[in-house]
CSV table of C-alpha atoms in Angstrom, one decimal:
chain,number,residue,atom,x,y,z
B,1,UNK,CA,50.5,-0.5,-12.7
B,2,UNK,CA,50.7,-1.1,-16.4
B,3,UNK,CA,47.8,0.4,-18.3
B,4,UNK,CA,46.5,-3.0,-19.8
B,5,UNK,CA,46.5,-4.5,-16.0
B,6,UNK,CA,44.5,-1.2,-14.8
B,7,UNK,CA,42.2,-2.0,-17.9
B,8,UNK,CA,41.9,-5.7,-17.0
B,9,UNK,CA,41.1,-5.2,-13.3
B,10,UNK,CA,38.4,-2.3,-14.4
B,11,UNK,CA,36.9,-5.3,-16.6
B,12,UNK,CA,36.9,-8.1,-14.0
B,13,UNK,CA,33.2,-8.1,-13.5
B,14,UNK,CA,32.6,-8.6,-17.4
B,15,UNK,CA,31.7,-6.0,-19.9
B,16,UNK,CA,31.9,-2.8,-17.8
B,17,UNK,CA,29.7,-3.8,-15.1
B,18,UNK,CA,29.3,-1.7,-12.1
B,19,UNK,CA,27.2,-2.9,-9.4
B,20,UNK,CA,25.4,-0.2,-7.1
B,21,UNK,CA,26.8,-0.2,-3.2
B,22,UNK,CA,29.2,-3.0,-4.2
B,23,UNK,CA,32.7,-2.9,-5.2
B,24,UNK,CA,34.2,-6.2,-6.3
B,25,UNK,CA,37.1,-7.0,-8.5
B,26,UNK,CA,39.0,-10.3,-9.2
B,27,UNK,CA,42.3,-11.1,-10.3
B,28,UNK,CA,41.0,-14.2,-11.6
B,29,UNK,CA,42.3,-15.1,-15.2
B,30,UNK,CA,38.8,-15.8,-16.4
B,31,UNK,CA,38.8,-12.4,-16.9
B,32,UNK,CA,42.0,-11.7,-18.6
B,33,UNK,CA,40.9,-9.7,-22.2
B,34,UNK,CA,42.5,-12.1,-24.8
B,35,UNK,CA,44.7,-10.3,-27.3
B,36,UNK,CA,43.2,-8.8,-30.9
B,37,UNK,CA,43.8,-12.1,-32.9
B,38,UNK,CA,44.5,-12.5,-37.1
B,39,UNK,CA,41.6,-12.6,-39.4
B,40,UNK,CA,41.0,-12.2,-43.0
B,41,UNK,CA,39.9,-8.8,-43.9
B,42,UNK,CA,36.9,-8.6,-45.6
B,43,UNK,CA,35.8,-5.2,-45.4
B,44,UNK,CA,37.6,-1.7,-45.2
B,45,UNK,CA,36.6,0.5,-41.9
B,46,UNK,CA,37.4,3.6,-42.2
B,47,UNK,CA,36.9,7.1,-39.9
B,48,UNK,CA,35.1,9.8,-41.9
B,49,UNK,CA,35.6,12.6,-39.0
B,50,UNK,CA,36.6,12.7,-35.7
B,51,UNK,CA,35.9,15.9,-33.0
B,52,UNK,CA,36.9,16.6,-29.7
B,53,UNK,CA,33.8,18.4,-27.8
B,54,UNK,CA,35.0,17.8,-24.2
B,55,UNK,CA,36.6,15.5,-21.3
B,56,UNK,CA,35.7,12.0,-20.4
B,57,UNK,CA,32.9,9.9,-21.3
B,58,UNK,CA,30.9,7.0,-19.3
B,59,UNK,CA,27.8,5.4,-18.6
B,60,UNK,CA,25.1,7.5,-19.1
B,61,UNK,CA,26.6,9.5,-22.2
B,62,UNK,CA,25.0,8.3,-25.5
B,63,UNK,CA,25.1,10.7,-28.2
B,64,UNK,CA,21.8,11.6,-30.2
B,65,UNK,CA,21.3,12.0,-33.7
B,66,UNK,CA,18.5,15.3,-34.7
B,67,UNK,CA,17.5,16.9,-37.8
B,68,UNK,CA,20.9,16.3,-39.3
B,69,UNK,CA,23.4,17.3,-36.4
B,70,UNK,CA,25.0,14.7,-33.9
B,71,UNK,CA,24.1,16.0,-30.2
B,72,UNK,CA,26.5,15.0,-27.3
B,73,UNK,CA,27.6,15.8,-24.0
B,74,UNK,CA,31.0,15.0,-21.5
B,75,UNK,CA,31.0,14.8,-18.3
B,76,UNK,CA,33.0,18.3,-17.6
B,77,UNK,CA,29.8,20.2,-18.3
B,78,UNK,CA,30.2,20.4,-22.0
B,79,UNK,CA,27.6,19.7,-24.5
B,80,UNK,CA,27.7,20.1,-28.4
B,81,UNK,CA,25.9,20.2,-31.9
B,82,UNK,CA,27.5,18.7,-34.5
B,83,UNK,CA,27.4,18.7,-38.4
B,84,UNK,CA,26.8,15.1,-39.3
B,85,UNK,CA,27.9,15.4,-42.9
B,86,UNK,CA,31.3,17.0,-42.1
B,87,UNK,CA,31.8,16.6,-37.9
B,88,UNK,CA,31.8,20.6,-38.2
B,89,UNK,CA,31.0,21.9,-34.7
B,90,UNK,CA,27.6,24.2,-35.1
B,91,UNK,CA,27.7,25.2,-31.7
B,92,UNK,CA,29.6,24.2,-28.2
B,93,UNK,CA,28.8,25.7,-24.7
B,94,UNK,CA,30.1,24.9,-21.2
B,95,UNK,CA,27.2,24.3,-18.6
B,96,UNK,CA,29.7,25.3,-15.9
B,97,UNK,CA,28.3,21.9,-14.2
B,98,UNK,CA,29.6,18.4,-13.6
B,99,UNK,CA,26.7,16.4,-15.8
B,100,UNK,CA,25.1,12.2,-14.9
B,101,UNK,CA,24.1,12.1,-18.3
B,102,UNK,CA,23.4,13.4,-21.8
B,103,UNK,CA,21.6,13.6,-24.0
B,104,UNK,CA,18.0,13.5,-25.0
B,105,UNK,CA,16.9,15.1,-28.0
B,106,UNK,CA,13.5,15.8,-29.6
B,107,UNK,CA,10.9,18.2,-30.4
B,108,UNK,CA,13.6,21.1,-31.1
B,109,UNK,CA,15.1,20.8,-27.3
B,110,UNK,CA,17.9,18.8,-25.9
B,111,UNK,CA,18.0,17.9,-22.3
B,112,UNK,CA,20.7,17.1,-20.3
B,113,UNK,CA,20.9,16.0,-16.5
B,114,UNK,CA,23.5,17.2,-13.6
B,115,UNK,CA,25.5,14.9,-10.3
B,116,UNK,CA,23.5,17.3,-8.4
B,117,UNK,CA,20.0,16.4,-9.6
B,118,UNK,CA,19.1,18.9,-12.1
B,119,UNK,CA,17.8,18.2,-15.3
B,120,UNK,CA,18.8,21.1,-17.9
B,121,UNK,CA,16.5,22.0,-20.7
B,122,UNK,CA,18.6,23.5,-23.7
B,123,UNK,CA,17.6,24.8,-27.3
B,124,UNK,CA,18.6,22.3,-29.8
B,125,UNK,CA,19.1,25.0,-32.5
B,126,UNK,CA,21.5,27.3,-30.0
B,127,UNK,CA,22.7,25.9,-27.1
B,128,UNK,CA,21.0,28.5,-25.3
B,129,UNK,CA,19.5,26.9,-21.2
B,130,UNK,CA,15.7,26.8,-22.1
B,131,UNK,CA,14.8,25.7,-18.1
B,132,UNK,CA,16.5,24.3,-15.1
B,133,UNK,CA,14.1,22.0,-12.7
B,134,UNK,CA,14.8,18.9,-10.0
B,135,UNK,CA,14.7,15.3,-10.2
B,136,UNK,CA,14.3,12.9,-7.4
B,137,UNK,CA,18.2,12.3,-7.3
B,138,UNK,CA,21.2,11.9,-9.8
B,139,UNK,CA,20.2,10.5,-12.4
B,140,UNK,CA,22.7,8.7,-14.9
B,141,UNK,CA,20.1,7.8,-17.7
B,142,UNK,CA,19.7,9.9,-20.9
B,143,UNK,CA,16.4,11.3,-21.2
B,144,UNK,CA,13.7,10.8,-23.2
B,145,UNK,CA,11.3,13.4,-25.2
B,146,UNK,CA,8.0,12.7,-27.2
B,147,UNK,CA,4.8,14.6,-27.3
B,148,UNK,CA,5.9,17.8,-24.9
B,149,UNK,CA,7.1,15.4,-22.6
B,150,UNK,CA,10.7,15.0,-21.1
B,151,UNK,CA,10.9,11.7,-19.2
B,152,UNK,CA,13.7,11.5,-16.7
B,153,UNK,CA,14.5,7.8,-15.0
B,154,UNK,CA,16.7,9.1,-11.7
B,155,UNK,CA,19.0,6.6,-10.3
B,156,UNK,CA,16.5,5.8,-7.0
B,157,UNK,CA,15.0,4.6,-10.2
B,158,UNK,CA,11.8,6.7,-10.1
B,159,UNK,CA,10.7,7.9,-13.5
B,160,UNK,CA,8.9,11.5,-14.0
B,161,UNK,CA,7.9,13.5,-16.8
B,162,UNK,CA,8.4,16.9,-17.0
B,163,UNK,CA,6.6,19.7,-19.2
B,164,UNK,CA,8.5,20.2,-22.3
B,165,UNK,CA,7.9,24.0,-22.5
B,166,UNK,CA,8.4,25.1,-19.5
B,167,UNK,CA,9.9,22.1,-17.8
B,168,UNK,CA,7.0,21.9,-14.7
B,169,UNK,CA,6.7,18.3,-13.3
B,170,UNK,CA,3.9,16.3,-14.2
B,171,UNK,CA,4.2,13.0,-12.5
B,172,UNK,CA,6.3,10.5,-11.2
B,173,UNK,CA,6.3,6.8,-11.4
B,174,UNK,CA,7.7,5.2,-8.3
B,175,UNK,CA,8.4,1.6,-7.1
B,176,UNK,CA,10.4,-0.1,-4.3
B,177,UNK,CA,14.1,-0.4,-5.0
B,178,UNK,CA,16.7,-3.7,-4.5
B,179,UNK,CA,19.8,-3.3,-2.5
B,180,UNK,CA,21.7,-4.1,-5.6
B,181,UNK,CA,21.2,-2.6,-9.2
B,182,UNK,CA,23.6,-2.4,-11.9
B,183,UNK,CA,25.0,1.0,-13.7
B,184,UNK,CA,25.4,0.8,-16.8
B,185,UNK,CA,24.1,2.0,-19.9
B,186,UNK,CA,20.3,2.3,-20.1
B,187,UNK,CA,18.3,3.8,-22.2
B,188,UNK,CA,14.8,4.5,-22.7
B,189,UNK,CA,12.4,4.2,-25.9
B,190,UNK,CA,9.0,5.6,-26.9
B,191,UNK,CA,6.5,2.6,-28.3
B,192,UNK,CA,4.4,5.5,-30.1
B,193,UNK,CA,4.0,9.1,-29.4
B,194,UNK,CA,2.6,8.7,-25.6
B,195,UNK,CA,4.1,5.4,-24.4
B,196,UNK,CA,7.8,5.4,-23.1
B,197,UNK,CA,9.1,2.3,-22.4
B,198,UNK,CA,11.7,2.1,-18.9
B,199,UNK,CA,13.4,-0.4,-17.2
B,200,UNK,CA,13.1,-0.5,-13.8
B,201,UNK,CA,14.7,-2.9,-11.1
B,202,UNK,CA,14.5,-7.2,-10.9
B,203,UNK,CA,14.4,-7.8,-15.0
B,204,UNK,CA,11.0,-5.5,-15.4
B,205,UNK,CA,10.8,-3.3,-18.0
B,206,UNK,CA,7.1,-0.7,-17.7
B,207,UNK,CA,4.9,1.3,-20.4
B,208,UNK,CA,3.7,4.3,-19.2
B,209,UNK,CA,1.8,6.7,-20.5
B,210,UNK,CA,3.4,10.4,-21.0
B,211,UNK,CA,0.9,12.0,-19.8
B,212,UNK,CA,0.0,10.7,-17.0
B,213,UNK,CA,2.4,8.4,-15.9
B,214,UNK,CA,-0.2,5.8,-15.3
B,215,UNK,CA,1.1,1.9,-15.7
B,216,UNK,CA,0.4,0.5,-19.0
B,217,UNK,CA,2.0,-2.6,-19.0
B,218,UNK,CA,4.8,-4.3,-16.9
B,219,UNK,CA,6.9,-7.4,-18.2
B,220,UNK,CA,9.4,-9.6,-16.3
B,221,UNK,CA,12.6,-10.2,-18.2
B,222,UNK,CA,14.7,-12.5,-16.1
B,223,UNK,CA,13.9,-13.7,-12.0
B,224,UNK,CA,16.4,-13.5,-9.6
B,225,UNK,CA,18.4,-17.0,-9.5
B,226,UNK,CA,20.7,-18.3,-6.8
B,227,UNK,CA,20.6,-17.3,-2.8
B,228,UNK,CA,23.3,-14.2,-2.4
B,229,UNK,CA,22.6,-10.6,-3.4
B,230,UNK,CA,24.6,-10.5,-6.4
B,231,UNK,CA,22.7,-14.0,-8.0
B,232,UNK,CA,20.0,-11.6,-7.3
B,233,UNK,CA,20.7,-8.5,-9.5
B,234,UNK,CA,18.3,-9.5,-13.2
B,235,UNK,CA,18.5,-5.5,-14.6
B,236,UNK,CA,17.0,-5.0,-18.1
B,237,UNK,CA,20.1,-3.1,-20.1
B,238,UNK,CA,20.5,-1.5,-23.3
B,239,UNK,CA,17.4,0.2,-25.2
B,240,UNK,CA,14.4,-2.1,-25.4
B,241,UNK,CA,13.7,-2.7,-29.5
B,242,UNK,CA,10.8,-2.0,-31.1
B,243,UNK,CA,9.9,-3.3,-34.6
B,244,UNK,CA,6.0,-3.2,-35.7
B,245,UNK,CA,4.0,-5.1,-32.8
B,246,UNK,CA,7.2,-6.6,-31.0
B,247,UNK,CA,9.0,-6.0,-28.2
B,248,UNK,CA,12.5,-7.1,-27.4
B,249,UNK,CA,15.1,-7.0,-24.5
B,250,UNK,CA,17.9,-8.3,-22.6
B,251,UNK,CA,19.2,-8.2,-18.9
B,252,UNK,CA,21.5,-9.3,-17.1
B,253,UNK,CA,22.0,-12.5,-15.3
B,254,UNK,CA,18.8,-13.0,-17.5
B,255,UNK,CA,17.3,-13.4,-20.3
B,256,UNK,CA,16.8,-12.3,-24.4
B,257,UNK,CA,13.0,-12.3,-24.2
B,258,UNK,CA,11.1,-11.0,-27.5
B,259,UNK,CA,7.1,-9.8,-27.0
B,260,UNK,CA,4.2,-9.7,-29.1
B,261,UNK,CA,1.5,-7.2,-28.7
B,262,UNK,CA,-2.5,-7.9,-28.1
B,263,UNK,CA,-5.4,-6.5,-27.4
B,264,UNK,CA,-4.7,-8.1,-23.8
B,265,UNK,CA,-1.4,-6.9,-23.5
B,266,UNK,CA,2.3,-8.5,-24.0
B,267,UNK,CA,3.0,-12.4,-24.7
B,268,UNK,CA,6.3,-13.6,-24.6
B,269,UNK,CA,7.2,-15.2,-28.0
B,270,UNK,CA,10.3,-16.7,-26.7
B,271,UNK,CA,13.3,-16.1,-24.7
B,272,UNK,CA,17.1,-17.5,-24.8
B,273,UNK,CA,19.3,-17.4,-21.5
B,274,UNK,CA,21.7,-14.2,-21.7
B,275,UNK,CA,23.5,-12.4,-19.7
B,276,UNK,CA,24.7,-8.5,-21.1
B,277,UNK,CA,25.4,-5.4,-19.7
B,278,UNK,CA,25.0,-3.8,-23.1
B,279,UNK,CA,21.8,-4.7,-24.6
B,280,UNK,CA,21.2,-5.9,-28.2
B,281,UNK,CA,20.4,-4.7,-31.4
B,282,UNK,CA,17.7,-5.8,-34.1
B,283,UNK,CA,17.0,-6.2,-37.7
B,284,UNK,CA,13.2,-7.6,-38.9
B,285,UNK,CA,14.8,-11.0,-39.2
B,286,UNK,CA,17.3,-11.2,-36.1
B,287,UNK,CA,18.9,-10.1,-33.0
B,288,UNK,CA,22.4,-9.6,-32.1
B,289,UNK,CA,24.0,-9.4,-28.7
B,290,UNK,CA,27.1,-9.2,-26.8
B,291,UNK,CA,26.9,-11.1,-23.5
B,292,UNK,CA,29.1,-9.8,-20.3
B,293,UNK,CA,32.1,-12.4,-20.9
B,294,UNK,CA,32.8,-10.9,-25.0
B,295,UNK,CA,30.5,-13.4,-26.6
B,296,UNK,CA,28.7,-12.0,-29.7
B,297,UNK,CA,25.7,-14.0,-30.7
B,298,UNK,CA,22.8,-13.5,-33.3
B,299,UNK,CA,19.2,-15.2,-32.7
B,300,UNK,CA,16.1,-15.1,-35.4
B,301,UNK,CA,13.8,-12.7,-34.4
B,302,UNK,CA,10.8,-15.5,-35.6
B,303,UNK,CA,12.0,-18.2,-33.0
B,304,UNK,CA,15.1,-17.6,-30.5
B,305,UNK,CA,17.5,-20.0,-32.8
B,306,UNK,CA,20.5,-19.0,-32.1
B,307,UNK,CA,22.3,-18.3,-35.9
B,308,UNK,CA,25.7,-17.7,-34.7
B,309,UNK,CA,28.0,-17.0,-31.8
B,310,UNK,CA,31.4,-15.5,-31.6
B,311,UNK,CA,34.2,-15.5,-28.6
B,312,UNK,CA,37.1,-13.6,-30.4
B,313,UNK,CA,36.4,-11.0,-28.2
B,314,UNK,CA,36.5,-12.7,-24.9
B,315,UNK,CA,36.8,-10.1,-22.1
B,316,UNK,CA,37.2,-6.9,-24.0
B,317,UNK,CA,35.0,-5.2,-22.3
B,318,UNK,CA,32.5,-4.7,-25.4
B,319,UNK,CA,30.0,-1.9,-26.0
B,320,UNK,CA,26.1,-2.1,-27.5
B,321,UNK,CA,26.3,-4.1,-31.2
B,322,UNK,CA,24.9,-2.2,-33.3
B,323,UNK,CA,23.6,-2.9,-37.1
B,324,UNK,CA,25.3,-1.2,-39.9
B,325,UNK,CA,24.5,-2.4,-43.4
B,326,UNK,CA,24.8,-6.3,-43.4
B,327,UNK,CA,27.3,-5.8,-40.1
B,328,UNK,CA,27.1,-5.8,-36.7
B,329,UNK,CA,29.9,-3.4,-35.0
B,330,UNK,CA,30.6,-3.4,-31.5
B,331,UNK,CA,33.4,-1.2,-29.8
B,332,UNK,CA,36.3,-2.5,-26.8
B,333,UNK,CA,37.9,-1.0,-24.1
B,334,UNK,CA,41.0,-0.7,-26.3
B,335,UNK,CA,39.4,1.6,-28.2
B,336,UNK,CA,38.7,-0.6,-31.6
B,337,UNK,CA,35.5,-1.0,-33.5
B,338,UNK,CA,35.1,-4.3,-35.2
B,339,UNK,CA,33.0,-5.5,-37.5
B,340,UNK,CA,31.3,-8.9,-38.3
B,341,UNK,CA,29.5,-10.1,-41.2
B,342,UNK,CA,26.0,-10.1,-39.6
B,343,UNK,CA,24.7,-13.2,-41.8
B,344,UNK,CA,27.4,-15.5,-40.5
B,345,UNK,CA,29.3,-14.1,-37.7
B,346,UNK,CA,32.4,-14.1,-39.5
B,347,UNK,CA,34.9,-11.3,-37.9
B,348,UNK,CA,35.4,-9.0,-41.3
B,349,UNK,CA,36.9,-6.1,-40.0
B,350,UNK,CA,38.3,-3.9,-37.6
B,351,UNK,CA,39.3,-0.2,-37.0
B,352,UNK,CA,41.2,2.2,-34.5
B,353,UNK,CA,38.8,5.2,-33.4
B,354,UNK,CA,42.1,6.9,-32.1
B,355,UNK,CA,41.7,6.8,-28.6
B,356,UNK,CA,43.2,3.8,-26.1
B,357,UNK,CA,40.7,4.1,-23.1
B,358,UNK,CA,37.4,2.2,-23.4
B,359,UNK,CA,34.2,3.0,-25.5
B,360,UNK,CA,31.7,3.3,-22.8
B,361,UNK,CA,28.8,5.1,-24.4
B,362,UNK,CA,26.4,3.4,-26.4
B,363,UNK,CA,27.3,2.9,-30.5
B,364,UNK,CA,24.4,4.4,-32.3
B,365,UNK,CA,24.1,4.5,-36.5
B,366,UNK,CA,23.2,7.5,-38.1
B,367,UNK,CA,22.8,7.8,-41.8
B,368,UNK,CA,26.1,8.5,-42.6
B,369,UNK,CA,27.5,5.5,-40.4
B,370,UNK,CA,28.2,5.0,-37.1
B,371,UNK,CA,28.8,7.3,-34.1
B,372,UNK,CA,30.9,6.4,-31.2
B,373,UNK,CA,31.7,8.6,-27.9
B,374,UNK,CA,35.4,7.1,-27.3
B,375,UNK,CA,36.5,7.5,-23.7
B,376,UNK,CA,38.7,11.4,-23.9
B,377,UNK,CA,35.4,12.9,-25.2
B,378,UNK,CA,35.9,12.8,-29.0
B,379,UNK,CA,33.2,12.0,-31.5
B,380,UNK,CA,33.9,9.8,-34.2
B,381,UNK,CA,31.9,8.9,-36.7
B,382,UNK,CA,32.9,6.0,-39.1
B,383,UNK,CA,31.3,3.2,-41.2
B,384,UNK,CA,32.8,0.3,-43.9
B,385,UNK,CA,33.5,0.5,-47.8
């Protein structure tokens, strides 16, 4: 089989979807990628560095930015610090372990998490394995750290925090679990120092409290639609946004919903049908998304307008947007990065990170530019003249 047809049956179900104890996959042309297209170059991408730091990639891998080093991790076992000015490895150690996901970084400790169900502590400065401690199961989802805390969401989709120093368990938040979910890349987000934000099965995304896991809110993104299984599965994706008093998310088979915080709790300032695997990304005056068929779409953050929508990229398999400047990047499963104008959704630009396979982890900006995990385990980081 021809690597593009091995590539376009791997992207049948839109954007990278992988559905929990389902396996489907369609020959159907809907799903075909179209081919990169001419455009008028606007912009100049360009790579500042690029660094191998181990094998493979996936969901689950998201590199971290940390007091001026880029922390990452493959599944293989390997996990690295790296110079964000230069790409210059500072350090590189092999767990010896086959890793879910990596990494969370904070507080002078990154953590990592194992296939097996372990959830490494390591020193951020060294390398060196700080603690070793148990989750519930695997867990795919890169951790969290604020306040001492280490929040871990395992794939039964129970969420626990841990003690930072010594890595004891201090609670778990648990809650009945679908027959379907989706994995794929989800991340979670602190509000403020003692309130992590996690999304948890049938479009609901919960605030708890770090230290005590107690429920502080609970929001419903999307309901199930439709009578089958599948019509059923409504996941919040992505990393929730948080800018001043508002909260924003997308889901699958759901919803863009934005939030405004009270004294009583959350209101729902408005929401736009959207369906993503991905999740968006935010500035104070918009929101950009990429939906599971390739769209790429920008809404104002006031109202839900929609400002702009983009199907260039039918099919591609696309990762996270991401805002960079006055852009919005998003990655393919050719391994490209392009770039839009952000203002009018006008494709500007577009660059080779090197590697063919897909970008599965999660774009995030640093402030040199961009980072992205490409799919053989290198890091890249590059940005736009």
């Amino acid at each position: 089989m021809k690597s593009r047809q091995i590539k376009t049956w791997a992207l049948a179900l839109g954007a990278s979807v992988v559905l929990s104890a389902c396996s489907i996959f369609s020959a159907d042309e809907r799903f075909e990628p179209v081919d990169l297209t001419d455009y008028t170059a606007t912009v100049t991408p360009r790579i500042n560095w690029s660094i191998s730091i181990g094998n493979g990639s996936g969901y689950g891998f998201t590199p971290a930015f940390f007091d001026g080093s880029v922390y990452a991790a493959t599944p293989d076992g390997q996990v690295a610090r790296v110079n964000a000015s230069n790409g210059a490895i500072v350090w590189r150690i092999d767990l010896d372990r086959d890793l879910a996901a990596g990494v969370g970084v904070n507080e002078g400790v990154v953590v990592v998490t194992t296939r097996d169900g372990h959830v490494l502590a390591l020193e951020a400065a060294t390398g060196k394995t700080l603690w070793d401690n148990t989750a519930s199961t695997t867990s795919s989802t890169p951790a969290a750290i604020a306040s001492g805390v280490v929040v871990v969401r395992s794939d039964d989709f129970r969420v626990q925090g841990y003690n930072l120093a010594d890595g004891a368990l201090l609670w778990s938040y648990i809650r009945k679990n679908p027959d379907l979910s989706l994995k794929t890349n989800s991340r979670m987000v602190f509000a403020d120092a003692q309130t992590v934000l996690a999304a948890v099965p049938t479009g609901r995304l919960v605030a708890l409290n770090t230290n005590s896991g107690r429920v502080i809110w609970e929001v419903v993104a999307a309901t199930a639609k439709g009578m089958s299984d599948l019509d059923g599965v409504t996941d919040v994706v992505g990393s929730p946004i948080v800018l001043g008093n508002e909260v924003c998310l997308a889901s699958y088979q759901g919803n863009i919903v934005c939030y405004a915080a009270t004294a009583q709790g959350l209101n729902a300032k408005w929401a736009q049908p959207f369906s993503t695997a991905v999740g968006i990304d935010a500035t104070p005056s918009a929101i950009v998304g990429a939906e599971t068929d390739g769209s790429v779409k920008a809404f104002s953050r006031q109202d839900g307008q929609e400002l702009w929508s983009d199907n260039t990229l039918r099919n591609r398999g696309l990762t996270n947007p991401i805002v960079y400047n006055n852009h919005a990047v998003v990655a393919d499963y050719e391994g490209y990065a392009h770039f839009y104008d952000f203002n009018t959704g006008k494709l500007e630009g577009r660059i080779y990170l090197g590697d063919s396979d897909p970008v599965v982890s999660p774009l995030i900006a640093i402030p040199g530019g961009i980072i992205a995990q490409t799919g053989d385990g290198k890091l890249v980081l590059f940005g736009a003249n």
